[in-house]
XYZ file of C-alpha atoms in Angstrom:
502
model
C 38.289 -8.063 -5.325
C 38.384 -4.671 -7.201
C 41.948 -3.899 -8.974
C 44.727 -1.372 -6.681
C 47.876 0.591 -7.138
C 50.607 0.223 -5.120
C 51.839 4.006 -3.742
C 54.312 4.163 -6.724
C 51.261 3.450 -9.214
C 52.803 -0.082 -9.989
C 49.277 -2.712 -10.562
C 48.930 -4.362 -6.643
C 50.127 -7.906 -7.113
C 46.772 -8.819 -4.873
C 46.128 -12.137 -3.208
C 48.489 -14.581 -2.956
C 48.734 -18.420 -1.618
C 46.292 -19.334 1.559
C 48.410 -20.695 4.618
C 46.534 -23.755 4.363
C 47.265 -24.098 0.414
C 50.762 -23.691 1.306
C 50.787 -26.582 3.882
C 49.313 -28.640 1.519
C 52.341 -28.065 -0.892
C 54.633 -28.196 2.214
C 53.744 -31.674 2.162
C 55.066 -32.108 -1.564
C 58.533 -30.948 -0.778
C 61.881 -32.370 0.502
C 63.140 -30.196 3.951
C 66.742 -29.346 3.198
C 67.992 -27.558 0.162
C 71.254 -25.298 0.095
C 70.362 -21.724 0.317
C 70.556 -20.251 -3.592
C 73.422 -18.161 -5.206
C 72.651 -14.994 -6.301
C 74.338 -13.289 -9.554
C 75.283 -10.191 -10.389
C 73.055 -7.971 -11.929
C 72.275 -8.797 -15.311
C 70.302 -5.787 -16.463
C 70.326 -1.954 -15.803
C 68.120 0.509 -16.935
C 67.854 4.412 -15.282
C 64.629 6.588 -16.321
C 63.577 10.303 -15.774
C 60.273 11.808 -15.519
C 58.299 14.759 -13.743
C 61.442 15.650 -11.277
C 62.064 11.896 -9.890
C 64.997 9.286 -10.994
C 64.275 6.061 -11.160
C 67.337 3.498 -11.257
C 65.828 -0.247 -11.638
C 67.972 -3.194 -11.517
C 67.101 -6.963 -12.476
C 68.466 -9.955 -10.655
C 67.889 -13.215 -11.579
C 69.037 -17.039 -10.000
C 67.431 -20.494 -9.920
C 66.350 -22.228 -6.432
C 66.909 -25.677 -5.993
C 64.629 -28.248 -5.132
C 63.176 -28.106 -1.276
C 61.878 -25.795 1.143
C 64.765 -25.167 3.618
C 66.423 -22.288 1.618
C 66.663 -18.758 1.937
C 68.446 -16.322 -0.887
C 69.516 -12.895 -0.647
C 69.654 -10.462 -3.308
C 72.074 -7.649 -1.739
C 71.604 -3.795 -3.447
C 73.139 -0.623 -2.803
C 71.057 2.288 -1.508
C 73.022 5.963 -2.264
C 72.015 9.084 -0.823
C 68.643 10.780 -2.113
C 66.465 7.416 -2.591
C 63.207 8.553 -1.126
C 61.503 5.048 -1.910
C 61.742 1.160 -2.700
C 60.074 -0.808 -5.577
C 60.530 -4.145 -5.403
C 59.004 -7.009 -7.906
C 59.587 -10.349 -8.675
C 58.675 -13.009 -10.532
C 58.712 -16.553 -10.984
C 58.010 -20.284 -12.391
C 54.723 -20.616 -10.294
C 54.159 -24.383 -11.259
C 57.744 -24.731 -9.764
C 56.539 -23.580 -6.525
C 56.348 -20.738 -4.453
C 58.542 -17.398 -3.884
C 58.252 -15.678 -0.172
C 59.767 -12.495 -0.587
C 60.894 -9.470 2.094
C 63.241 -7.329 2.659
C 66.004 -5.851 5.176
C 67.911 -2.363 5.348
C 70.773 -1.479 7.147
C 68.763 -0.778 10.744
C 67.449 -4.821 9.890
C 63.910 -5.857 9.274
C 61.857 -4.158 7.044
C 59.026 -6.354 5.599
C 58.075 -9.712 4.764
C 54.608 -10.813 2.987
C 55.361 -14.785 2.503
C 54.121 -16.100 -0.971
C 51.287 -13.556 -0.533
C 52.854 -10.673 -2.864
C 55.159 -10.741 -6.145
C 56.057 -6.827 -4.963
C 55.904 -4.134 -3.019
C 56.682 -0.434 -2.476
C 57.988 1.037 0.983
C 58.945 4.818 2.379
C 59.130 7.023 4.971
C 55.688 7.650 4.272
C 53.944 4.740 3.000
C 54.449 0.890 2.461
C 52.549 -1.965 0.899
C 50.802 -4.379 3.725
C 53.262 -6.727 6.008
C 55.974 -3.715 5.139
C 56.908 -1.383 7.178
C 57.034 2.582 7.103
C 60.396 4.563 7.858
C 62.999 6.749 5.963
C 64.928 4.741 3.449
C 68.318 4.652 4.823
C 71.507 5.171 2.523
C 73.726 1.874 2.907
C 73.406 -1.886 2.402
C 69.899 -3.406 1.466
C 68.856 -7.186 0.720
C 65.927 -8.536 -0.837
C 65.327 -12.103 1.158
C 63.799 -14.703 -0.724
C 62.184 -17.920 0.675
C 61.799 -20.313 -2.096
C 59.769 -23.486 -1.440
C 60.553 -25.183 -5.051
C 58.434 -28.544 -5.774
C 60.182 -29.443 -9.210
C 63.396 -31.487 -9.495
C 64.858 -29.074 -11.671
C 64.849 -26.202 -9.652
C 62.647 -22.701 -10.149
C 63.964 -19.735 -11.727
C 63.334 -16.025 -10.150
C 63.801 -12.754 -11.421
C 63.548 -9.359 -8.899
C 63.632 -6.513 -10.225
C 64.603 -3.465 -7.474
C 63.707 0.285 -8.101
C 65.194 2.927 -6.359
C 63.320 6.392 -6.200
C 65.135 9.573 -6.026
C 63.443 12.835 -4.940
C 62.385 15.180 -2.293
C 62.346 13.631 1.104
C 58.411 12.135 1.916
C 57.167 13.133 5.430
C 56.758 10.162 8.386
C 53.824 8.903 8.983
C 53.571 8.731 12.865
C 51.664 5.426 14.607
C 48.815 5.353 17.742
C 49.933 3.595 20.464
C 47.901 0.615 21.378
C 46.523 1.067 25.359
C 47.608 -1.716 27.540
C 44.166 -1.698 29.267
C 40.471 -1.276 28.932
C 39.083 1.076 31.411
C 36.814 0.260 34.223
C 37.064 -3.554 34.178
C 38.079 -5.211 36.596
C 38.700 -8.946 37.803
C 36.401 -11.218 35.405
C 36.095 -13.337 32.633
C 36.976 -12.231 28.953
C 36.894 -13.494 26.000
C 39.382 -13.153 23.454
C 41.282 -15.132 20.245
C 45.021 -14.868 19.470
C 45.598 -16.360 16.421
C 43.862 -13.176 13.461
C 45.967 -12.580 10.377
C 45.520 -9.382 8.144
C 46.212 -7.844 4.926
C 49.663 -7.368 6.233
C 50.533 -11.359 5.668
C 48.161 -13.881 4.188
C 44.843 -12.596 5.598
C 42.065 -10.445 3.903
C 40.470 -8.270 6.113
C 42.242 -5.132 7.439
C 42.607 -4.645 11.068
C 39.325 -2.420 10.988
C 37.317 -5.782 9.628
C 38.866 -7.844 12.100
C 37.936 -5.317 14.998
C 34.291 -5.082 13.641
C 34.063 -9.043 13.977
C 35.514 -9.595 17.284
C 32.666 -6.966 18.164
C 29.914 -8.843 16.274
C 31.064 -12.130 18.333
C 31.185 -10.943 21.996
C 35.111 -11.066 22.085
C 36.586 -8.299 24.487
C 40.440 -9.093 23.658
C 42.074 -10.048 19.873
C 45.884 -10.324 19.325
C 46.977 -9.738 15.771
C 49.101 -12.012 14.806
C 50.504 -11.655 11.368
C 53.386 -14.020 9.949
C 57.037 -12.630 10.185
C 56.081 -8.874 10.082
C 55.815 -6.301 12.649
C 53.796 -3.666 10.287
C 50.460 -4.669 11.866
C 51.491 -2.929 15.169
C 52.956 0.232 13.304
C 50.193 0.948 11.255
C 47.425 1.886 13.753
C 46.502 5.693 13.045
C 43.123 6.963 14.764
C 41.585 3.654 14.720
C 42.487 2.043 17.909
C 39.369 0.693 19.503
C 38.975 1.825 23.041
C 36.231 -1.026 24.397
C 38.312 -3.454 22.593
C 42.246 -4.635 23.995
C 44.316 -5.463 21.112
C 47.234 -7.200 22.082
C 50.223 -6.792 19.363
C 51.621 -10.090 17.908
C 53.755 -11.973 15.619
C 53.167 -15.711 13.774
C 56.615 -16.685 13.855
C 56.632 -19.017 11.045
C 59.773 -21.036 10.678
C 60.108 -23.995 8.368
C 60.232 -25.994 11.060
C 56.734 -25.196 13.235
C 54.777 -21.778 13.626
C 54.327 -19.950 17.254
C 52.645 -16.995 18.638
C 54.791 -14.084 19.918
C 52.188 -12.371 21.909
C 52.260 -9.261 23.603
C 55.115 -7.632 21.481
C 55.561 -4.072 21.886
C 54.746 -2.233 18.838
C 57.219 -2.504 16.293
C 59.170 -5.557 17.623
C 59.956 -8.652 15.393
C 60.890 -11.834 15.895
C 63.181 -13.669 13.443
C 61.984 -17.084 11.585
C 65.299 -18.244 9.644
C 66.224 -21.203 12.122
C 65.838 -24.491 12.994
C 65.803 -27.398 15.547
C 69.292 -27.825 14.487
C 70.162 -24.524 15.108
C 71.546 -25.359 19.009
C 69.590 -22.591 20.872
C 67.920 -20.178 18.183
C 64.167 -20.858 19.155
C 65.571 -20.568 23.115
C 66.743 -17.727 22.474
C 64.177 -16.005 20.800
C 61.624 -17.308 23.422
C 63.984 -15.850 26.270
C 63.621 -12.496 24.197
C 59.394 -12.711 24.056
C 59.338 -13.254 27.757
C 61.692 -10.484 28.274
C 59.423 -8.582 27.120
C 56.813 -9.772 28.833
C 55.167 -11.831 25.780
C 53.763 -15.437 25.612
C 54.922 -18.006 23.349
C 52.234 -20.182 22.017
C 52.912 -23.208 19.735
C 50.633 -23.000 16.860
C 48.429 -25.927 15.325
C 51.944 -28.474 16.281
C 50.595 -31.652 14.714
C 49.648 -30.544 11.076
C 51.243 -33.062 9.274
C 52.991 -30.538 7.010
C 56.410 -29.796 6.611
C 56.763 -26.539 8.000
C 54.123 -26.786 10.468
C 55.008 -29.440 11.772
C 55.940 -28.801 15.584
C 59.936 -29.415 15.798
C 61.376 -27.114 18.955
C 60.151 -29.052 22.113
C 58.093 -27.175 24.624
C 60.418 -26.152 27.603
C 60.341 -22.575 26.345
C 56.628 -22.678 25.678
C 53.698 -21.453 27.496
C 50.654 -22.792 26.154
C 49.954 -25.444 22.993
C 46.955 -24.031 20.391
C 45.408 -27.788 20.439
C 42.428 -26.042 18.776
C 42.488 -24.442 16.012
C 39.974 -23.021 13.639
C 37.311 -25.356 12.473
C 37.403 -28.607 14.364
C 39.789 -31.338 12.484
C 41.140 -34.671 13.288
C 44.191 -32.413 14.078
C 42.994 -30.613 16.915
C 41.875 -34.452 18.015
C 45.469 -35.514 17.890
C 46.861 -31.995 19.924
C 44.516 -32.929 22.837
C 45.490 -36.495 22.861
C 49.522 -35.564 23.144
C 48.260 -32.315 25.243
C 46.736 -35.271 27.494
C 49.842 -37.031 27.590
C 51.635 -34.426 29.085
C 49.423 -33.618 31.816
C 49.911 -36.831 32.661
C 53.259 -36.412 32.877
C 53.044 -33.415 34.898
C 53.891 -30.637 32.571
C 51.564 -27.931 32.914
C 51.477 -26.644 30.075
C 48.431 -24.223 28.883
C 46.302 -24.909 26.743
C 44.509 -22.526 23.702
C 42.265 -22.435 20.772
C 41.735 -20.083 18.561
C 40.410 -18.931 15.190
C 43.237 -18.961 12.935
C 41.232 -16.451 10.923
C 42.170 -15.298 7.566
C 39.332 -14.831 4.806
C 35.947 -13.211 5.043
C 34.629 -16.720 4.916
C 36.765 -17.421 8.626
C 34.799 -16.901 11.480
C 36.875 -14.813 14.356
C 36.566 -15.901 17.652
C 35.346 -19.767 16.321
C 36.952 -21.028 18.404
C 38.456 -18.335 21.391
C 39.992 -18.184 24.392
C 37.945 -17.468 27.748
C 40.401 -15.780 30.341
C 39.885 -15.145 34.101
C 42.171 -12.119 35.071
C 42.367 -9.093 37.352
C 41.688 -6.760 34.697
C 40.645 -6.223 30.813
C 44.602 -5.693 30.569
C 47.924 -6.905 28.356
C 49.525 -8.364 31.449
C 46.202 -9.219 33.041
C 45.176 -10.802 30.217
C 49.130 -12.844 29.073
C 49.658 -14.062 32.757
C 45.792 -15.989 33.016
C 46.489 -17.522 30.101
C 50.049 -18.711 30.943
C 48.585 -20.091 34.127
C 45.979 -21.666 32.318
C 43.596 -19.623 34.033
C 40.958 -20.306 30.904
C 39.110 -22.554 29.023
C 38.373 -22.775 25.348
C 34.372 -22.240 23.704
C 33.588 -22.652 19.795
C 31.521 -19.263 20.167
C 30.509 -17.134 22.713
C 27.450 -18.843 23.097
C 28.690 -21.779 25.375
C 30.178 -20.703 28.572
C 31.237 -22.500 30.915
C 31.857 -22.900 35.215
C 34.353 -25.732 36.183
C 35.310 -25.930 39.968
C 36.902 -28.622 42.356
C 36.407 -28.543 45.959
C 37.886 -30.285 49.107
C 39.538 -29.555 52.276
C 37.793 -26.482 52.726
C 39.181 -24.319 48.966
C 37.804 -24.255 45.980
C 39.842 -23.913 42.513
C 38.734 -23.521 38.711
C 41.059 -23.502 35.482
C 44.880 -23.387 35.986
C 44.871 -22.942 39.690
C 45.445 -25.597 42.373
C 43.748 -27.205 45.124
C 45.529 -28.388 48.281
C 44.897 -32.064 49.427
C 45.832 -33.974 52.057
C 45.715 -37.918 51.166
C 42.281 -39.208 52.445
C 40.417 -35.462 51.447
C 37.249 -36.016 49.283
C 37.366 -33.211 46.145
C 34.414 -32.915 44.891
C 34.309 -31.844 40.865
C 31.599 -29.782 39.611
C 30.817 -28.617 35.497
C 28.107 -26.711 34.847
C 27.916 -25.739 30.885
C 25.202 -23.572 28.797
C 25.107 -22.779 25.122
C 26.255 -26.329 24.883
C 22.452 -28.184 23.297
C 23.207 -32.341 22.020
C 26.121 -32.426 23.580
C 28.360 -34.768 25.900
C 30.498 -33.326 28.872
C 33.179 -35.788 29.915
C 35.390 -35.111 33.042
C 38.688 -36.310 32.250
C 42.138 -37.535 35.189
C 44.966 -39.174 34.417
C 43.220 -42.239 34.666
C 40.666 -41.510 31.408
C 37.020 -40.214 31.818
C 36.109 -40.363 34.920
C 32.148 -39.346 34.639
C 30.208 -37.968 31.763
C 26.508 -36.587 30.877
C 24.725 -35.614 28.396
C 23.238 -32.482 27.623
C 19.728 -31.926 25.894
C 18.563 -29.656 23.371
C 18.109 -26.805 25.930
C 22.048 -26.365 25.921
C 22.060 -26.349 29.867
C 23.709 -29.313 31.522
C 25.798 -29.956 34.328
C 28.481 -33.058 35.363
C 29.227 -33.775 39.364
C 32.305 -36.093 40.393
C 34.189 -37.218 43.525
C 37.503 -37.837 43.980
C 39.874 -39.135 46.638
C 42.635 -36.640 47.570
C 45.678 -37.425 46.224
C 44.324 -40.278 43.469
C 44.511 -38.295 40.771
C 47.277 -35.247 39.755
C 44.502 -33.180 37.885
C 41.120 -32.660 36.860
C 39.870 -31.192 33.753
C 36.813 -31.003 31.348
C 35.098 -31.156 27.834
C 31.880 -30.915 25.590
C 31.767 -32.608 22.736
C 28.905 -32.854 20.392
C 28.086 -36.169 18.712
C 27.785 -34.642 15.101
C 30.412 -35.918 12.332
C 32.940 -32.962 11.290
C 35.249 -32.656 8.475
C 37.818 -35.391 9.338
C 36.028 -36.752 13.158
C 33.223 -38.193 13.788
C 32.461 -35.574 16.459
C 32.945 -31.824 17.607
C 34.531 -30.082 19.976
C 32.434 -27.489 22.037
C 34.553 -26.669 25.284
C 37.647 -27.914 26.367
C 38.913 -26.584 30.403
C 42.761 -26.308 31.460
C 42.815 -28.878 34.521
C 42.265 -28.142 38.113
C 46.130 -29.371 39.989
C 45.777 -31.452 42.371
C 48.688 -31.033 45.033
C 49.256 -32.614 48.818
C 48.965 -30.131 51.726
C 51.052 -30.409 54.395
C 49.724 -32.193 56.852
C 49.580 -31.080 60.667
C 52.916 -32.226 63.055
């Protein structure tokens, strides 16, 4: 990647730690760890040059061991400071340093373990920070260590405040709630894209270009912790593409999707299961707002990741994400489960898409609603009005009929006790593969599907015998870490009794 300057001409920190690098160290550390004290400032140095002041002021402390800790490096911000230099550093082979900020209106960045710095203004910021006058008053640096060593890691931030002539705003598109002139249909879309503005590295103009290249007609962004992805769309907003506006709320304690955020909205991350409420709360909030809350990945056996909150605030479970793992096997299982139980719960997969070398849209989302629309779009998939493809080459048509209706994906069918339902798949783009049909009861029929991709899987029920239907295509073909491959997976068909006639 070529070398860049950060606005104030400060070297650009570049790439940081990959989300899955820092699960893999999440699994080194202890959760728990009292949050770190912070000094007072040690060093003080003031500089003048071509009309500007620069105060800087140096900070240091020492985290303890674990990944449960947050510390805050509080600053004063007079009058006059135009802009905000922050940079830190730290004993890498310790472990790892997230780092953001707050002013005195609240959130104001966060980039994770991705960045040692950053610069923010009214008219600029670095990625995952966000734009805005720099408001006199009370300021904290927030630091997220996630410390591997038994003796602790030592960090040093340094904070530069720039004096000068006030810096013009840099005004934001709005993103359209709709695509015009489509109606009720199916579209395809993935939820789970990060960006320069967390741990991701394409910019949103990439990510936009590949949804295109793979057929997708909705993306969400969904960077961690920040809410600069949805303020930093200016004359690029695609108008054949909906981008829904999102945040990866990533706790230490499980990740989740806040989808459908308006512009500018964040949701918070420092809680836990122990916290009696926080994660209820903040769910209430999403849905206030009309937003979905999606846990992400639940079972990677990370701490972290790790799924901790329970589901009765959530709307759907990602049981598929990215590249088909022994992980996604063990989502579907306890997805299963709860079907079973009756808990109708969505499910999702998605892409989880961060480098070049991540495909977008492997796998995605494909949505029947009214209209290419935000609400359209949010209230199919929290009725589990979808079904889940590895690309858009596999589609496929899953339907249950009896007593005279018909229902696909997330809907229900009305039954009296001795109806007949009759369960049809039919799958293409699907070639070597194997198409199970799946009740409470286990797998109820399967086929297989030759090389020409096109296959299609017939079963019939008895009324009331089984609570749900649903469907998937597997291909036979070792993975990673299974000794198989997901190609489709369908949200179940309900089965529920109709009232019969007095």
């Amino acid at each position: 990647m070529p070398s860049r300057t950060l606005p104030n001409g400060a070297p650009d920190p570049g790439p940081g730690v990959e989300r899955r690098s820092l699960l893999r160290l999440g699994a080194l550390l202890a959760a728990g760890g009292a949050a770190a004290l912070v000094p007072a400032p040690i060093a003080h140095a003031a500089t003048r040059g071509r009309g500007t002041d620069v105060v800087t002021t140096t900070y240091q402390g020492r985290a303890p061991y674990g990944n449960d800790q947050w510390a805050y490096v509080p600053f004063e911000v007079p009058a006059g400071v135009q802009r905000i230099s922050v940079s830190t550093t730290h004993d890498a082979s310790a472990g790892i340093l997230d780092l953001g900020i707050f002013g005195p209106s609240g959130f104001r960045g966060w980039s994770g373990g991705e960045r040692a710095g950053f610069t923010l203004s009214a008219a600029d910021a670095t990625p995952g920070y966000v734009p805005g006058p720099v408001e006199p008053g009370s300021w904290s640096v927030i630091l997220g260590p996630m410390v591997g060593a038994a003796d602790g890691m030592a960090w040093q931030v340094d904070v530069a405040l720039h004096h000068g002539d006030p810096l013009p705003r840099t005004p934001y598109d709005i993103l359209p709630a709709s695509v015009a002139g489509r109606g009720p249909g199916w579209y395809r879309g993935d939820l789970h894209l990060h960006s320069v503005h967390s741990d991701g590295k394409r910019t949103v103009d990439e990510i936009v270009t590949a949804a295109r290249q793979e057929g997708l007609h909705f993306i969400a962004t969904s960077d961690h912790n920040t809410s600069s992805t949805g303020v930093t769309w200016r004359g690029n907003v695609p108008t054949d593409l909906l981008v829904v506006n999102a945040e990866e709320v990533t706790t230490r304690h499980g990740h989740w999707l806040a989808v459908g955020l308006p512009q500018g909205e964040w949701v918070d991350w420092r809680y836990g299961p122990a916290d009696q409420g926080a994660f209820d709360g903040h769910a209430r909030r999403v849905h206030s707002l009309g937003g979905l809350t999606i846990a992400a990945h639940p079972l990677t056996p990370a701490p972290g990741s790790f799924w901790e909150f329970g589901l009765d605030r959530v709307d759907a479970l990602e049981v598929w994400n990215g590249p088909w793992t022994l992980d996604d096997a063990a989502n579907i299982a306890a997805w299963h489960v709860m079907l079973c139980l009756g808990k109708r719960v969505a499910a999702v997969g998605n892409s989880d898409a961060h480098s070049p070398t991540d495909a977008v849209g492997r796998p995605h989302n494909v949505v029947y609603a009214t209209s290419l629309s935000t609400p359209a779009v949010l209230d199919a998939l929290r009725r589990g009005r979808s079904y889940a493809v590895e690309s858009a080459a596999v589609t496929v048509d899953f339907t249950a009929r009896g007593a005279g209706a018909v229902a696909g994906p997330g809907e229900e069918l009305p039954l009296s006790f001795f109806d007949a339902v009759d369960v049809t798949l039919n799958v293409t783009g699907a070639p070597d593969s194997i198409a199970t049909l799946h009740t409470e009861w286990g797998i109820m029929a399967a086929t297989c599907i030759d090389g020409s991709g096109r296959g299609q899987l017939r079963w019939r029920g008895w009324g009331k015998a089984s609570l749900f239907a649903r469907a998937e295509v597997r291909r036979p073909k070792p993975a990673s870490t299974t000794l198989d491959q997901l190609v489709a997976l369908t949200n179940p068909v309900w089965f529920y009794s109709a009232q019969l006639p007095p």
